[in-house]
Coordinates of C-alpha atoms in Angstrom, one line a residue:
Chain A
X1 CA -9.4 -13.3 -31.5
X2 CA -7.4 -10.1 -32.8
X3 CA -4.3 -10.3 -33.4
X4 CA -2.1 -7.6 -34.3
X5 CA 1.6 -8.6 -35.4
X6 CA 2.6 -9.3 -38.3
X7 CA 2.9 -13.1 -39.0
X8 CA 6.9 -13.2 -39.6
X9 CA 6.7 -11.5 -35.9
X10 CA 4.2 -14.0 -35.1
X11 CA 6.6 -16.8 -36.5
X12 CA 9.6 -15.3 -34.4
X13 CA 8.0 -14.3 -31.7
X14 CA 6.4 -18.5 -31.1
X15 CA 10.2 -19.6 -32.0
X16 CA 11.6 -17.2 -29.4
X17 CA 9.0 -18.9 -26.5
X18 CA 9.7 -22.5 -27.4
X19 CA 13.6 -21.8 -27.1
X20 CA 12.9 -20.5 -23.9
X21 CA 11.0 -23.0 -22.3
X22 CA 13.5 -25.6 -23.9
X23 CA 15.8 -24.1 -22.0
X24 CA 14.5 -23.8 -19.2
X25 CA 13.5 -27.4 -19.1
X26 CA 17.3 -28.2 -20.2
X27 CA 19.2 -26.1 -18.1
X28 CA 16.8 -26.2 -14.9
X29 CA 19.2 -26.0 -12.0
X30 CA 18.2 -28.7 -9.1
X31 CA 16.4 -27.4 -6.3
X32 CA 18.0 -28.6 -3.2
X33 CA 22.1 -27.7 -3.5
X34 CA 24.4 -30.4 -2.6
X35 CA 26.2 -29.8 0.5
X36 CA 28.0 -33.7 1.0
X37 CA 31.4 -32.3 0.1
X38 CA 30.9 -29.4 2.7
X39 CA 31.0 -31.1 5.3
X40 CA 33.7 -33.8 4.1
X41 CA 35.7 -30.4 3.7
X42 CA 35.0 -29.4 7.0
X43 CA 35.9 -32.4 8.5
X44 CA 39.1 -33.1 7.0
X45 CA 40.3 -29.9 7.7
X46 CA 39.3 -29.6 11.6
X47 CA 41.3 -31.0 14.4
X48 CA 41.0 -34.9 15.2
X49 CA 39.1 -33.3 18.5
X50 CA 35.3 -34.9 18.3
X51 CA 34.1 -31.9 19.6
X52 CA 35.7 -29.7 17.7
X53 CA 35.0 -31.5 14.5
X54 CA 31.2 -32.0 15.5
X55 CA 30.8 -28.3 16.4
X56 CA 31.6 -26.9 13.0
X57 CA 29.6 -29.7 11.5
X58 CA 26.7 -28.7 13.9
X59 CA 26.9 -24.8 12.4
X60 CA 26.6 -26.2 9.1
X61 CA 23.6 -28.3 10.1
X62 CA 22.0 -25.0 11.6
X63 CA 22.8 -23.2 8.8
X64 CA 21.3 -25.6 5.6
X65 CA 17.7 -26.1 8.3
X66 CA 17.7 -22.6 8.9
X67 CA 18.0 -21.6 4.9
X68 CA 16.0 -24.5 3.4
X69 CA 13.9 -26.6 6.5
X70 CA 14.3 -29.8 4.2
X71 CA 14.6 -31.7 6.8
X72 CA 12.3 -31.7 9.9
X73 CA 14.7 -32.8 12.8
X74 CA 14.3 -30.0 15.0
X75 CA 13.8 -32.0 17.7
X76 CA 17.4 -32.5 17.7
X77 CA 18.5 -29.5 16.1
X78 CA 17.7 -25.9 17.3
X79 CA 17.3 -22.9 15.8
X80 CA 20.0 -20.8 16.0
X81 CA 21.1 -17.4 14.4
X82 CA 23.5 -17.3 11.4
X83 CA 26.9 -16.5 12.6
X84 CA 27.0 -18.0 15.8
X85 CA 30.2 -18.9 16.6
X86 CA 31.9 -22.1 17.9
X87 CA 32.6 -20.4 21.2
X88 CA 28.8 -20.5 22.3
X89 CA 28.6 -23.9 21.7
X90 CA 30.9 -24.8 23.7
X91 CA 29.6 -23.2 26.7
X92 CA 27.6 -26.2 27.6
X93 CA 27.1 -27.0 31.2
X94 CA 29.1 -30.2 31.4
X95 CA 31.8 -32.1 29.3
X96 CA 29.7 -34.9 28.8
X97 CA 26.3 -33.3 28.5
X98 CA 28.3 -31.9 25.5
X99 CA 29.3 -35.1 24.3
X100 CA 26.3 -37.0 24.0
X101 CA 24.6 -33.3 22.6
X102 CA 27.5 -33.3 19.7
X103 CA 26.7 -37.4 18.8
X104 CA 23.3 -36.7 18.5
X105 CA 24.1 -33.6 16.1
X106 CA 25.8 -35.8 14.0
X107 CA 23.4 -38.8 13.9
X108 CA 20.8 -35.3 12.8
X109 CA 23.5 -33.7 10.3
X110 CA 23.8 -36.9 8.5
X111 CA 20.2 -37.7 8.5
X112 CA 20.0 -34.1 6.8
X113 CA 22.8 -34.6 4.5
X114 CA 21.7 -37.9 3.1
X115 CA 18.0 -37.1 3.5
X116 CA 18.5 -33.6 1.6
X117 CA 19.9 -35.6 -1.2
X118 CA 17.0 -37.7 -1.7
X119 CA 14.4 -34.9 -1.6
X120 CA 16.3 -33.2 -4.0
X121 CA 16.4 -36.1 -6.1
X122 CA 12.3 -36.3 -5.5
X123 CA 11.9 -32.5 -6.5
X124 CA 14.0 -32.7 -9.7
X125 CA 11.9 -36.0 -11.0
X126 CA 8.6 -33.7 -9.7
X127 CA 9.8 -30.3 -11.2
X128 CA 10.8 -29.4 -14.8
X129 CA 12.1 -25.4 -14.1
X130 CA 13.3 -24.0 -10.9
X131 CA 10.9 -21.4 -9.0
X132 CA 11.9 -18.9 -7.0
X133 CA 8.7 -16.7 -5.4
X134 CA 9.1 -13.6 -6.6
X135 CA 6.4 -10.3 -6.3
X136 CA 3.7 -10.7 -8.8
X137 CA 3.9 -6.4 -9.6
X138 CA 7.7 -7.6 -10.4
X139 CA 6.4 -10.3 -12.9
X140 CA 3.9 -7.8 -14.7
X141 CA 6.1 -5.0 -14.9
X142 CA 8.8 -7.2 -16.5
X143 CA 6.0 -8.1 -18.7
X144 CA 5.1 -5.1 -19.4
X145 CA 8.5 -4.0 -20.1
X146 CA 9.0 -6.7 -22.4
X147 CA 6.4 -5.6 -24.7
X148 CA 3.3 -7.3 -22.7
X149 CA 3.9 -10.1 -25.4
X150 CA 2.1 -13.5 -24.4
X151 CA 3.7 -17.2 -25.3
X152 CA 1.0 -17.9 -27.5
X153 CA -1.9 -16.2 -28.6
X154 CA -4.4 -19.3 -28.4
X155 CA -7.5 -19.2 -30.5
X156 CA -9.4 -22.4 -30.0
X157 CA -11.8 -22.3 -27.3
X158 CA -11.1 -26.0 -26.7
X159 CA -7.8 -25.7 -26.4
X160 CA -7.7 -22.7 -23.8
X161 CA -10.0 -24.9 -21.6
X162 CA -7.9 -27.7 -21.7
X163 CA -4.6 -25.9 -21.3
X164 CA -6.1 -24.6 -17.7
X165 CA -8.0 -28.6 -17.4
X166 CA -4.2 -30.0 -17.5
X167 CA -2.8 -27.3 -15.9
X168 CA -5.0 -26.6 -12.5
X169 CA -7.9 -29.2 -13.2
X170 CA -10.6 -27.1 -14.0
X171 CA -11.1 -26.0 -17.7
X172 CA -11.8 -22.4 -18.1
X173 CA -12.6 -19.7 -21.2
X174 CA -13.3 -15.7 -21.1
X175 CA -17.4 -15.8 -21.4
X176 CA -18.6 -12.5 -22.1
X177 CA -16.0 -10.3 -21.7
X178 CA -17.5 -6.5 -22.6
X179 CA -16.2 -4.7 -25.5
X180 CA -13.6 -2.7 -23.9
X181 CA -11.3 -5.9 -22.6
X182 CA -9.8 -7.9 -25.0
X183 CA -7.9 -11.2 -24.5
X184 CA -3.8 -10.9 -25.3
X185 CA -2.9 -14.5 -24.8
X186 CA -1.5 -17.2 -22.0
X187 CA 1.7 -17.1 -20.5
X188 CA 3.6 -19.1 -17.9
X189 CA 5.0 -16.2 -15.7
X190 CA 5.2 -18.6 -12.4
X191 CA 3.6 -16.3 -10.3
X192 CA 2.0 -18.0 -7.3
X193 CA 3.3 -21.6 -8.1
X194 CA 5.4 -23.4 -10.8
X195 CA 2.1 -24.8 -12.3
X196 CA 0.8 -21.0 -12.6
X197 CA -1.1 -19.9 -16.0
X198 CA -1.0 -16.5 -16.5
X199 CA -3.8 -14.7 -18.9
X200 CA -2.6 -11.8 -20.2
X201 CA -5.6 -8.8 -21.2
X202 CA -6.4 -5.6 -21.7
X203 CA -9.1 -3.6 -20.6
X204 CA -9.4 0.2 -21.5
X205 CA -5.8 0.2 -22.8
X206 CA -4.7 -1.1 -19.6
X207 CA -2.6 -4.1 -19.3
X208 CA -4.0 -6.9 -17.2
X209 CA -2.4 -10.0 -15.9
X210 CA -4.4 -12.7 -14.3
X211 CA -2.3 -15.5 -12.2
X212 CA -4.5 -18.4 -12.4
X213 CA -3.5 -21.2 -9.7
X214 CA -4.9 -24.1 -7.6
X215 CA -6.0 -23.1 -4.2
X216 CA -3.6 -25.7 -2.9
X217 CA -0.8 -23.8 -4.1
X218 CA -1.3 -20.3 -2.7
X219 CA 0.7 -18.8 -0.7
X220 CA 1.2 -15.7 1.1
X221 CA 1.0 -12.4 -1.6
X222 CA 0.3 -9.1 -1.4
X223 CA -3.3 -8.0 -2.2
X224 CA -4.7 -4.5 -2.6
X225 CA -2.6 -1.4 -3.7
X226 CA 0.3 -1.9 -3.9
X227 CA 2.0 1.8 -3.2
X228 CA 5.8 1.4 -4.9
X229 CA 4.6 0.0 -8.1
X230 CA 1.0 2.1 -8.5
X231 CA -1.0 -1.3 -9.4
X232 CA -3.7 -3.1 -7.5
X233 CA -3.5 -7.1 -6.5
X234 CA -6.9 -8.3 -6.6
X235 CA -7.2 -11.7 -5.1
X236 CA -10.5 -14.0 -5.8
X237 CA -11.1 -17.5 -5.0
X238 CA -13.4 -19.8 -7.2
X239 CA -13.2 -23.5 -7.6
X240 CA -10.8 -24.9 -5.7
X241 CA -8.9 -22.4 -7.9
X242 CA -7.1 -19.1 -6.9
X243 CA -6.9 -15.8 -8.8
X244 CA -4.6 -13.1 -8.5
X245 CA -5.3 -10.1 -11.3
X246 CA -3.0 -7.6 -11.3
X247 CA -3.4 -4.0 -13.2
X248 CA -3.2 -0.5 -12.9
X249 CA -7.4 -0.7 -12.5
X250 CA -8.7 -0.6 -8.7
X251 CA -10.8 -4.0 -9.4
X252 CA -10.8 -7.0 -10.9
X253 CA -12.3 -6.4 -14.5
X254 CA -11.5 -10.1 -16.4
X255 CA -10.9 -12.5 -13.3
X256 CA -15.2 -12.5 -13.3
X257 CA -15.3 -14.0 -16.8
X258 CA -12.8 -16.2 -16.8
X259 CA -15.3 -19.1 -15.4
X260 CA -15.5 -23.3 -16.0
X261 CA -16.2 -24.3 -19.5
X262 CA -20.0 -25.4 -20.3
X263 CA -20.1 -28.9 -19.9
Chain B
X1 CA 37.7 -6.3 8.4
X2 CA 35.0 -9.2 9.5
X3 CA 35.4 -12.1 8.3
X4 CA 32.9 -14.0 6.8
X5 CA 31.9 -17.5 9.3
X6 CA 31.9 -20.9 7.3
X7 CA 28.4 -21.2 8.6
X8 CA 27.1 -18.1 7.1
X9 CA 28.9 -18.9 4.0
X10 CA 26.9 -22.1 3.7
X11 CA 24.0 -20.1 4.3
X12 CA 24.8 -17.5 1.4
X13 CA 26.1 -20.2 -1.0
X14 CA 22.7 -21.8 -0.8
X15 CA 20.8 -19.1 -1.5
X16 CA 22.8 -18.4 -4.2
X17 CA 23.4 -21.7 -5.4
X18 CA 20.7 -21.9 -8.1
X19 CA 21.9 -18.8 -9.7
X20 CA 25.6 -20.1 -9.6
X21 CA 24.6 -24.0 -11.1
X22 CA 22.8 -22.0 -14.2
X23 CA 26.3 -20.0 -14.5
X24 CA 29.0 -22.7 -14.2
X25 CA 26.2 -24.5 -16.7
X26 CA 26.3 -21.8 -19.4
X27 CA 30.0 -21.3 -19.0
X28 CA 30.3 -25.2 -19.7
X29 CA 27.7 -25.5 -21.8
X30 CA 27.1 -28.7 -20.0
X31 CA 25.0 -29.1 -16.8
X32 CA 26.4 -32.5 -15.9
X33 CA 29.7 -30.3 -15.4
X34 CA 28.0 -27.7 -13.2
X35 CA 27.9 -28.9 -10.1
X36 CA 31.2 -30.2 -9.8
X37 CA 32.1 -26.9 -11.0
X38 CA 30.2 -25.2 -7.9
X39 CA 32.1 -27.7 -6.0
X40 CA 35.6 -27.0 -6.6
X41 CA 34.5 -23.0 -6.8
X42 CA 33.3 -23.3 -3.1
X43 CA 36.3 -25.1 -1.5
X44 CA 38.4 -22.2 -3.1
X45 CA 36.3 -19.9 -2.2
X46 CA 36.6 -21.5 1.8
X47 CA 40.1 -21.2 0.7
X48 CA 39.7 -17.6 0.4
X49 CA 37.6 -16.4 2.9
X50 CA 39.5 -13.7 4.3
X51 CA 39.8 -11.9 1.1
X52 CA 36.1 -11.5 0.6
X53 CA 34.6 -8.4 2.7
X54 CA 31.1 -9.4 3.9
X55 CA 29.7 -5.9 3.2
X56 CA 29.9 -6.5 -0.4
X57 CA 28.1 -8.7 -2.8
X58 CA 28.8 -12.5 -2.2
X59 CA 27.1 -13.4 -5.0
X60 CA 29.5 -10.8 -7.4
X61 CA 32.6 -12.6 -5.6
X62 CA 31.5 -16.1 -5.2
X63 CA 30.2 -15.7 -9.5
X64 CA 33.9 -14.5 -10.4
X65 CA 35.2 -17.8 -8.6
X66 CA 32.7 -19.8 -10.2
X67 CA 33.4 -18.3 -13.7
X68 CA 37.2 -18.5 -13.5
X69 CA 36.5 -22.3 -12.4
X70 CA 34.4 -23.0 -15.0
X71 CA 36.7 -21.8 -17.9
X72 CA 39.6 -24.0 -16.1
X73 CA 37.2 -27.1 -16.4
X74 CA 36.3 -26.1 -20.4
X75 CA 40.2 -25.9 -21.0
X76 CA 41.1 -29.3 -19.2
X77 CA 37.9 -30.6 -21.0
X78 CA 38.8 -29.4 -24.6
X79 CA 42.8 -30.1 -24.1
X80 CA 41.6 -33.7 -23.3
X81 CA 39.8 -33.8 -26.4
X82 CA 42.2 -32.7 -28.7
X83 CA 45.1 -35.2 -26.5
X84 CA 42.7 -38.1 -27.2
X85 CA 42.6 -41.0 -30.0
X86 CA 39.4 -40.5 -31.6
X87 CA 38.5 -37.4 -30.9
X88 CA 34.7 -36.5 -30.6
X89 CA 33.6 -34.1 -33.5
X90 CA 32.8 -30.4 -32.6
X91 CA 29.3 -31.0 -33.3
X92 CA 28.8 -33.7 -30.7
X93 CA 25.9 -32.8 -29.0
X94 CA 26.1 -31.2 -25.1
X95 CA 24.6 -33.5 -22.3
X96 CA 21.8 -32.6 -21.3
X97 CA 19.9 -33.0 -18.2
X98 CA 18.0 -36.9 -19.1
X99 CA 15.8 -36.9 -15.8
X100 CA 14.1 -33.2 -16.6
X101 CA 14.1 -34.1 -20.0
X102 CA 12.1 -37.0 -19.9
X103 CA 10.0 -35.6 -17.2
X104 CA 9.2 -32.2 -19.5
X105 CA 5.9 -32.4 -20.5
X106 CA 3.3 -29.9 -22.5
X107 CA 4.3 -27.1 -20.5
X108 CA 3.3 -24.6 -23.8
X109 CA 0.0 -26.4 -23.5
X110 CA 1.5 -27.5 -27.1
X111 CA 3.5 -30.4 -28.0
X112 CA 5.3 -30.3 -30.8
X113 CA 6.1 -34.0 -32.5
X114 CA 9.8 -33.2 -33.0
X115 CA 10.1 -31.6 -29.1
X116 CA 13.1 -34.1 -28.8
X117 CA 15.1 -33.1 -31.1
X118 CA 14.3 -29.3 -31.1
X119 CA 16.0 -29.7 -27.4
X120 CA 18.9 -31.3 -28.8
X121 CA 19.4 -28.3 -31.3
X122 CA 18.6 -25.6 -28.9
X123 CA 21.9 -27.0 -26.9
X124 CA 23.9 -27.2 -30.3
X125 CA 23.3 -23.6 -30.7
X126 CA 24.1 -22.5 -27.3
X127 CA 26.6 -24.2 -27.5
X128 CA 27.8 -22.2 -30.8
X129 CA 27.5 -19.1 -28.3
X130 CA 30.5 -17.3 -26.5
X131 CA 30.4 -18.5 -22.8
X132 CA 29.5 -14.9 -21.5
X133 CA 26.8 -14.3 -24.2
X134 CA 25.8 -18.3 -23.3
X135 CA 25.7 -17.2 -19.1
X136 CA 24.1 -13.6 -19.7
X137 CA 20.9 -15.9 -22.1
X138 CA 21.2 -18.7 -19.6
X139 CA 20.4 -16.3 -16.3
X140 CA 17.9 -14.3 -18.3
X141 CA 16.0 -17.4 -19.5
X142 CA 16.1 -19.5 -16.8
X143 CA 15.4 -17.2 -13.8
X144 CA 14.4 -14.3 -15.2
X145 CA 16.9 -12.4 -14.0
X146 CA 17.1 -8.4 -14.6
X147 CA 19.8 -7.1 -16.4
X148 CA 21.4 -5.3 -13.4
X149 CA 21.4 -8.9 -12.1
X150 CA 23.0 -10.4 -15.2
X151 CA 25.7 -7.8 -15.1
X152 CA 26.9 -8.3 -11.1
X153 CA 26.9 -11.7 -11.9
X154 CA 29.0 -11.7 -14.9
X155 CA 31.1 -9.0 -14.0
X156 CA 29.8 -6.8 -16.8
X157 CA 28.3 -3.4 -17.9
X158 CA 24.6 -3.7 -17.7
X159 CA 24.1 -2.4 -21.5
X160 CA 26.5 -5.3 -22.6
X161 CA 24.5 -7.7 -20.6
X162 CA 21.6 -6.5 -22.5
X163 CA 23.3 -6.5 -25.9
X164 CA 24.6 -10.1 -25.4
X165 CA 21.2 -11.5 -24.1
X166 CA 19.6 -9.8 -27.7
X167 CA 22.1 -10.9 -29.7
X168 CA 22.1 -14.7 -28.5
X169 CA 18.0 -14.9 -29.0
X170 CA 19.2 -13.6 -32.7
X171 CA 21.5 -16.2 -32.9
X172 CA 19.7 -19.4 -31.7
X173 CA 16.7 -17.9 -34.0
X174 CA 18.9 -18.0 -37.0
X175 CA 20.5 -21.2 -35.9
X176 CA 16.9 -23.2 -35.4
X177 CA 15.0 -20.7 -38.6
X178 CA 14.2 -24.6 -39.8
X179 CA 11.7 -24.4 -37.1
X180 CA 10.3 -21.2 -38.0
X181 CA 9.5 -23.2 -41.1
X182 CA 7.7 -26.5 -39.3
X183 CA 5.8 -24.4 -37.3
X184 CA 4.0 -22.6 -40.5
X185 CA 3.3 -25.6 -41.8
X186 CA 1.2 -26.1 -38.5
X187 CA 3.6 -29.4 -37.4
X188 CA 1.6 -29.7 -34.0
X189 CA -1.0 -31.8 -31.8
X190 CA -3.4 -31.0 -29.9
X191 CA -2.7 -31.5 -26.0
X192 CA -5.7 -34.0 -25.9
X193 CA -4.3 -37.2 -26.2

């Protein structure tokens, strides 16, 4: 596979990406914030009312399920616009109706405190680096912008099958890609998922990112052209796996040879 | 001026909460510290409410709480060290996050023999780093933040963000160049067991 830097660039360039994944992996922030002391400060500093006391905690309730749904009580618990103040709440039709509303609240708010914590604690064992969904046109142009300069340029067949075989469960390899596409190298953008691999390419001098991800882990992403950024989203499942190629071309022009490894 | 309900500053400060944890982190250089850092920055910042306009950027005012907290925990945290009988070296190394360290696994699609201990010296050197160059490589690195983020966060211009995120990757390249090294002599595995 071509390879055009220099090999001091190569050197710096492979030290560079393994500092930044060990970062990442060190300085992962968790993925559920912890909002115990919140409501400790919210109660100490409210009046000895129950009510009272309850009501704010019930906002705060409202506000972590409305943000983050990590906890499905909404049984108990309804949805309620940000910013709704005490005053509404207190509206309710009786004094006691009220009451028993508010105990229930807190039995929910505390199930949602303590259970939060826990699933937190779950993710961060399950999760070595944060995600946060972001556009797939932002990731290639910040790619792009960077130089288009893959993690590692991988030249074993082998081992670019089994990085997508440990990664999303099928092994995979560019099989016959035509003479104007090359292969650049594999990334790990994100993209669709944590687990994402992304293949960066070239076809006809153009820069080609394919987000390669199990079907399990799609979500909802914007296919087609996309106007504001001048680059088509070309979505194609295979697999049980999901591929999203992005590029300035209007179809998908290394997604069909990126295919499972002869057995 | 509104101000800003406790609910909907819940609401913000989670959403913003990752970005914050990976700043009071990099100001520490210690992500034990960091949440009890974004702890202590959010009661002031309850505190203060009334002095933050809710047309503006929370995350810009809530980051300059955080920061100023942060450098109060390194001072109490380095005036305890020097107070103390047998005080720890300068070299001690940072404490890292054990539960995401052990979970890390070939996320290169490499692993590298010595992974363990190229983690411990990537923390040495950031730690070698000035707190705002450590936060601006920290926030680049970690979320992949642009550098007109970096900058509202940190409070700086957005060229110095840019500068300070270059010159730390220098840095921690010179500081780990032993690496370089390894890796020419091809010191890796393949990913098949």
């Amino acid at each position: 596979m071509p390879n055009s830097n220099t090999s001091d660039e190569d050197s710096d360039l492979e030290l560079d990406q393994r500092i930044d994944l060990s970062i990442r992996r060190t300085f992962a922030p968790p993925s559920v914030p912890n909002l115990s002391f919140l409501a400790e400060h919210f109660n100490s500093k409210t009046a000895a009312t129950p009510s009272s006391n309850l009501a704010k905690t019930a906002e705060l309730a409202m506000a972590v399920r409305d943000e983050h749904n990590t906890v499905g009580s909404s049984s108990v618990v309804s949805s309620r616009p940000i910013g709704d103040n005490q005053a509404s709440v207190s509206q309710a039709p009786s004094r006691n109706k009220l009451r028993l509303a508010m105990i229930g609240l807190a039995a929910a708010i505390t199930w949602i405190v303590v259970g939060s914590q826990f699933y937190g604690s779950w993710r961060s064992k399950n999760q070595t680096v944060a995600f946060q969904p972001r556009p797939l046109t932002e990731l290639y142009q910040a790619c792009v912008a960077d130089g288009f300069r893959p993690y590692w340029v991988c030249e074993d067949e082998q081992l670019f099958a089994s990085t997508f075989k440990d990664r999303q469960g099928v092994a995979l390899n560019l099989q016959g890609l035509p003479a104007s596409s090359k292969m650049v190298g594999l990334s790990y953008l994100l993209g669709i998922s944590r687990q994402s691999t992304s293949v960066l390419a070239m076809t006809d001098d153009s820069p080609i990112i394919v987000f390669v991800d199990r079907l399990e882990n799609d979500r909802k992403i914007d296919t087609g052209y996309i106007d504001g950024d001048d680059l088509h989203v070309t979505r194609i499942v295979r697999d049980d796996l999901v591929f999203y190629e992005v590029s300035p071309l209007p179809n998908a022009r290394i997604t069909p040879y990126l295919l499972p490894s002869p057995k | 001026m509104r101000q800003l309900e406790e609910s909907e500053f819940v609401s913000l400060y989670c959403d913003a909460h990752q970005r914050l944890w990976v700043l009071a982190s990099a100001i520490t250089a210690d992500s034990s510290l960091a949440e009890d850092v974004l702890q202590e920055a959010a009661i002031t910042a309850l505190r203060k409410l009334e002095d933050f306009d809710p047309e503006t950027s929370f995350v810009a005012w809530m980051s300059q709480i955080v920061r100023f907290t942060a450098l109060n925990f390194l001072k109490i945290r380095n005036r305890r060290k020097t107070e103390s009988l047998g005080v720890h070296s300068d070299t001690e190394p940072v404490t890292v996050n054990q539960s995401i360290a052990e979970t890390s696994v070939s996320a290169t699609g490499q692993l590298f023999s010595d992974q363990d201990d190229f983690d411990d010296e990537v923390v040495a050197a950031i730690k070698c780093l000035d707190p705002e160059r450590r936060a601006c490589l920290l926030l680049r690195s970690v979320h992949g933040l642009g550098y007109d983020e970096i900058a509202e966060i940190i409070g700086i211009p957005e060229g110095t963000a840019m500068s300070h995120v270059h010159r730390a990757k220098a840095s921690m390249r010179q500081q780990l160049s032993s690496y370089r090294d390894r890796d020419d002599t091809s010191d890796q595995r393949d990913v098949h067991a």
